[in-house]
PDB file of C-alpha atoms in Angstrom:
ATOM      1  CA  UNK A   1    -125.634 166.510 -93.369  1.00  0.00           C
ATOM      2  CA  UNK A   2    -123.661 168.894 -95.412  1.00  0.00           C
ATOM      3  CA  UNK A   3    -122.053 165.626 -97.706  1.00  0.00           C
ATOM      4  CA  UNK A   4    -125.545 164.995 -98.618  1.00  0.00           C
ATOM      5  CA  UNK A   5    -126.730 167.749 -99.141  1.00  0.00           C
ATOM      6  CA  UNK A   6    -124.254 169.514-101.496  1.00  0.00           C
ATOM      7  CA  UNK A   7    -124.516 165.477-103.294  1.00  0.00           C
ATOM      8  CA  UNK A   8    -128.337 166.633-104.367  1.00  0.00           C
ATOM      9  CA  UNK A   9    -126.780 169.841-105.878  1.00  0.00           C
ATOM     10  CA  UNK A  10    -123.754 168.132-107.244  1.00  0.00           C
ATOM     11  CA  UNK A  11    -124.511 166.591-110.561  1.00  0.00           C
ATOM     12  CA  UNK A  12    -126.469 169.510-112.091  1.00  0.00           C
ATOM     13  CA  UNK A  13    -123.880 171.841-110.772  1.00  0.00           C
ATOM     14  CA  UNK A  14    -120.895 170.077-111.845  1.00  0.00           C
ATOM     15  CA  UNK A  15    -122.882 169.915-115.750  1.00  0.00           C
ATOM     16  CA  UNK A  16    -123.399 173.434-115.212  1.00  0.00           C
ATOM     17  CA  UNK A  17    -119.715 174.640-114.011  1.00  0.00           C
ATOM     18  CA  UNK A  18    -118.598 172.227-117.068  1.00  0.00           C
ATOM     19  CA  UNK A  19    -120.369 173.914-119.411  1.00  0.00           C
ATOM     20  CA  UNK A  20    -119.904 177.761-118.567  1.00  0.00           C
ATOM     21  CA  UNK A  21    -115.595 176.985-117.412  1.00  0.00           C
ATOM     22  CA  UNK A  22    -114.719 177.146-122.073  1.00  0.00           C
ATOM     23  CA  UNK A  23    -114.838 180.817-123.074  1.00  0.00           C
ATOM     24  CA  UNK A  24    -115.919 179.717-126.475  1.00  0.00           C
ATOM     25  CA  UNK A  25    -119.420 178.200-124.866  1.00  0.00           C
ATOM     26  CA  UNK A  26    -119.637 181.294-122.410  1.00  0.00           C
ATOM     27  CA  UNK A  27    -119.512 183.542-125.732  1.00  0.00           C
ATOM     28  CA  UNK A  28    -122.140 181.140-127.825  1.00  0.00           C
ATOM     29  CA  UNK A  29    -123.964 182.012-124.390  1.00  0.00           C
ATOM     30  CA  UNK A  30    -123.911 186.129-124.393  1.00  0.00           C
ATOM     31  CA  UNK A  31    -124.401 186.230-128.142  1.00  0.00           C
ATOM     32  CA  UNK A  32    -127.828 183.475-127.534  1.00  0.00           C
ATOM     33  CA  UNK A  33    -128.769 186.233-124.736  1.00  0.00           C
ATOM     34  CA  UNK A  34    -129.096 188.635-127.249  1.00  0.00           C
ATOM     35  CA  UNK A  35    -132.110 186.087-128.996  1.00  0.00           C
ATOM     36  CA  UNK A  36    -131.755 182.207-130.871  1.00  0.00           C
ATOM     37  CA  UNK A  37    -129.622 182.093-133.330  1.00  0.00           C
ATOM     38  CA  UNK A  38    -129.016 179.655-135.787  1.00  0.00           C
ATOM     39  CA  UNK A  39    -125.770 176.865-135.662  1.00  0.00           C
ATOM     40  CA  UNK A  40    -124.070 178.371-138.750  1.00  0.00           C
ATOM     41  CA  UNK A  41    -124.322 182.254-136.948  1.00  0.00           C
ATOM     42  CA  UNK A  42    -122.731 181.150-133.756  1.00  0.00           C
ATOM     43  CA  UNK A  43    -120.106 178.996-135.330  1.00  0.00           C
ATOM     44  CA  UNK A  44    -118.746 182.579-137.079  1.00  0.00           C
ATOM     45  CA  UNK A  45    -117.353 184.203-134.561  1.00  0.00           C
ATOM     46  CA  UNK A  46    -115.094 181.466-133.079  1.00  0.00           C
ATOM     47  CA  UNK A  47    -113.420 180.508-136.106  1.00  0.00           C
ATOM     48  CA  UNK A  48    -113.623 176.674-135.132  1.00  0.00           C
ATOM     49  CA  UNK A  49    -115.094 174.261-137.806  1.00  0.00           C
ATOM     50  CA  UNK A  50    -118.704 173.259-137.504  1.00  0.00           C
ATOM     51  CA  UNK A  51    -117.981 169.701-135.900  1.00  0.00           C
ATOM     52  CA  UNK A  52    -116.347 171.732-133.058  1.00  0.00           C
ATOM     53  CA  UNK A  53    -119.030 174.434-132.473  1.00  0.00           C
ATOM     54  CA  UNK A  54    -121.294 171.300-132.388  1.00  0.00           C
ATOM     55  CA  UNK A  55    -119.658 169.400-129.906  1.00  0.00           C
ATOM     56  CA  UNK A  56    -119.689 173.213-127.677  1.00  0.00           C
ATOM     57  CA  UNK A  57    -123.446 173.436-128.439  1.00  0.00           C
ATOM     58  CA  UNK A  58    -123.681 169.476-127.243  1.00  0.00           C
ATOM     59  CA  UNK A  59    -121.957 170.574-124.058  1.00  0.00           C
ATOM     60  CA  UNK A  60    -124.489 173.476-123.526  1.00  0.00           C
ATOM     61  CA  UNK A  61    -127.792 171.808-124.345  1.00  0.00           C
ATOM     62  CA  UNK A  62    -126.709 168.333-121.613  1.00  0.00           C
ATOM     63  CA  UNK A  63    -126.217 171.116-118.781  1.00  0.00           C
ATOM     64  CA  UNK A  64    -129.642 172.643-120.196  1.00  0.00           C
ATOM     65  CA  UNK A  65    -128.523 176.074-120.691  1.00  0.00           C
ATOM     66  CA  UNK A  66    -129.569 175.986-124.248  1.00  0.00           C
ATOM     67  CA  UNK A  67    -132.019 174.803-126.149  1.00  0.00           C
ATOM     68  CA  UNK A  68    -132.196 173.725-130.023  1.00  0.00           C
ATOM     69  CA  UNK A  69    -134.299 172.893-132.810  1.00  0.00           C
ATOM     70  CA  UNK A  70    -134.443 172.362-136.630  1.00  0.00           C
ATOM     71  CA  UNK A  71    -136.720 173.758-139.332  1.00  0.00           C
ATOM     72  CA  UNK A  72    -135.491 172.135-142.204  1.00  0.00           C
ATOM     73  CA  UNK A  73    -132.148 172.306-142.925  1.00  0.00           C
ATOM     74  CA  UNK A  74    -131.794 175.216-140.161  1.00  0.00           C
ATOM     75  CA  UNK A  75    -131.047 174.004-136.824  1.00  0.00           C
ATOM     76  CA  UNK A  76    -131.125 176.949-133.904  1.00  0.00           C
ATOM     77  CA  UNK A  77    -130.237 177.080-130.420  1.00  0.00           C
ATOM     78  CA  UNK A  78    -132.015 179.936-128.339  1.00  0.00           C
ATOM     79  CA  UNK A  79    -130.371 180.418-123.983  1.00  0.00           C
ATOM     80  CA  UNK A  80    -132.583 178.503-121.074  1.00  0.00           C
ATOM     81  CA  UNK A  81    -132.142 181.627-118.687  1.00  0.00           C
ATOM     82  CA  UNK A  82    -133.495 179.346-115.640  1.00  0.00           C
ATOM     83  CA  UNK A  83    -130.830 177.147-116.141  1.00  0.00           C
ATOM     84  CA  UNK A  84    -128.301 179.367-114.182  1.00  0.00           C
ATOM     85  CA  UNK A  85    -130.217 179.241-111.293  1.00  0.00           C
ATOM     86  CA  UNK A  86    -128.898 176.511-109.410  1.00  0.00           C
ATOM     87  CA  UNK A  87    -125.629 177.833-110.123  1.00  0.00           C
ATOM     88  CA  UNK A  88    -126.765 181.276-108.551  1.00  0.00           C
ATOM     89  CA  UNK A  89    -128.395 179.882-105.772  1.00  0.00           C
ATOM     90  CA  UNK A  90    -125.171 177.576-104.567  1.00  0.00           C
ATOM     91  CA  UNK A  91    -122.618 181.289-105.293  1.00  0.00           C
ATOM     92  CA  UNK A  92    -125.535 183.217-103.117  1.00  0.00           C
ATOM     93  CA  UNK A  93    -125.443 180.821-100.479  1.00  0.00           C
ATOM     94  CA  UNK A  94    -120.905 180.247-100.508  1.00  0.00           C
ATOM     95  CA  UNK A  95    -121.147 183.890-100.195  1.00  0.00           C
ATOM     96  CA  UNK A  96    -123.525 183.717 -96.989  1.00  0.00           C
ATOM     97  CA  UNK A  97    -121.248 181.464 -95.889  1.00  0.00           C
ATOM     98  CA  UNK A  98    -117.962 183.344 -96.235  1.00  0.00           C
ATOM     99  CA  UNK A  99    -119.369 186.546 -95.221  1.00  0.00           C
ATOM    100  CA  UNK A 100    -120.629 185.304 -92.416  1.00  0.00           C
ATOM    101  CA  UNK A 101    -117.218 183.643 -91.564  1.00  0.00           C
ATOM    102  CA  UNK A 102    -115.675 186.931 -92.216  1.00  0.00           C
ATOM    103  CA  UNK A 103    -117.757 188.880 -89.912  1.00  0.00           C
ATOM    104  CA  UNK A 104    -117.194 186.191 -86.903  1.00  0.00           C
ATOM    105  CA  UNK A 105    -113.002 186.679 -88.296  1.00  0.00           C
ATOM    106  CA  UNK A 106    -113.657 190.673 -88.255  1.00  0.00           C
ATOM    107  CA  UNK A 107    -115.274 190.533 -84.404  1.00  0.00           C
ATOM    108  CA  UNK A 108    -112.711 188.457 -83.220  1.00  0.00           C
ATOM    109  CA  UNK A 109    -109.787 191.117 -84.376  1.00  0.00           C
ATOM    110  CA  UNK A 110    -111.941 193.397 -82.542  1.00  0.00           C
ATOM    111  CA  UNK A 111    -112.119 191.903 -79.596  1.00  0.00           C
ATOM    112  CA  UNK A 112    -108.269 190.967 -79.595  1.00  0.00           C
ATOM    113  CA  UNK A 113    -107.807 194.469 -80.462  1.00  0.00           C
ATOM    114  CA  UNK A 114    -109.847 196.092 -77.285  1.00  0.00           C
ATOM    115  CA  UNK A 115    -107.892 193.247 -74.846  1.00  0.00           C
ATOM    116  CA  UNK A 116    -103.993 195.112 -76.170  1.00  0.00           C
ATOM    117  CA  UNK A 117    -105.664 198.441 -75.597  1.00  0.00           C
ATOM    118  CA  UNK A 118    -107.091 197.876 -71.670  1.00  0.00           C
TER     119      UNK A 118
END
């Protein structure tokens, strides 16, 4: 039950955790939450040729975190917010899961604990 299940979440996930594990993509990503921006503005900053930034912003737009377009010559990319939240949803519910294993860890201490005292 739990194979298939985390198999539905897998490909999308593993796209997504792809995407945000380069620093130079996770950057393109805070500066596009700030509003689009075209290809040329977001290749600035890294210092990697255009070929590069293009192959980052290919990376980005398969997991569907960003979108682009062209006008013209111009071609922007502008952040896909909803995009992040299957990865939310699968950290909300690992944390669910490990707090709730910690809790059953912190009651069994307890109870070991009140046994040594009696």
């Amino acid at each position: 039950m739990l194979v298939s299940r985390m198999a539905k979440h897998e490909p999308d996930l593993s796209l997504l955790f792809h995407a945000l594990a380069d620093p130079t993509r996770r950057s393109i990503l805070t500066r596009l939450a700030e509003g689009p921006a075209p290809v040329t503005e977001l290749a600035r900053p890294t210092g990697l040729r255009l070929p590069t930034v293009m192959r980052h912003l290919s990376v980005l737009e398969t997991a569907g975190l960003i979108a682009t377009s062209k006008d013209g010559r111009v071609r922007s990319c502008a952040i896909v917010p909803e995009a992040l939240v299957p990865v939310r949803t699968w950290l909300d519910e690992q944390r669910a899961i490990w707090e709730d294993r910690l809790d059953r860890m912190d009651e069994y201490v307890m109870k070991l604990m009140e046994e040594r005292t009696q």
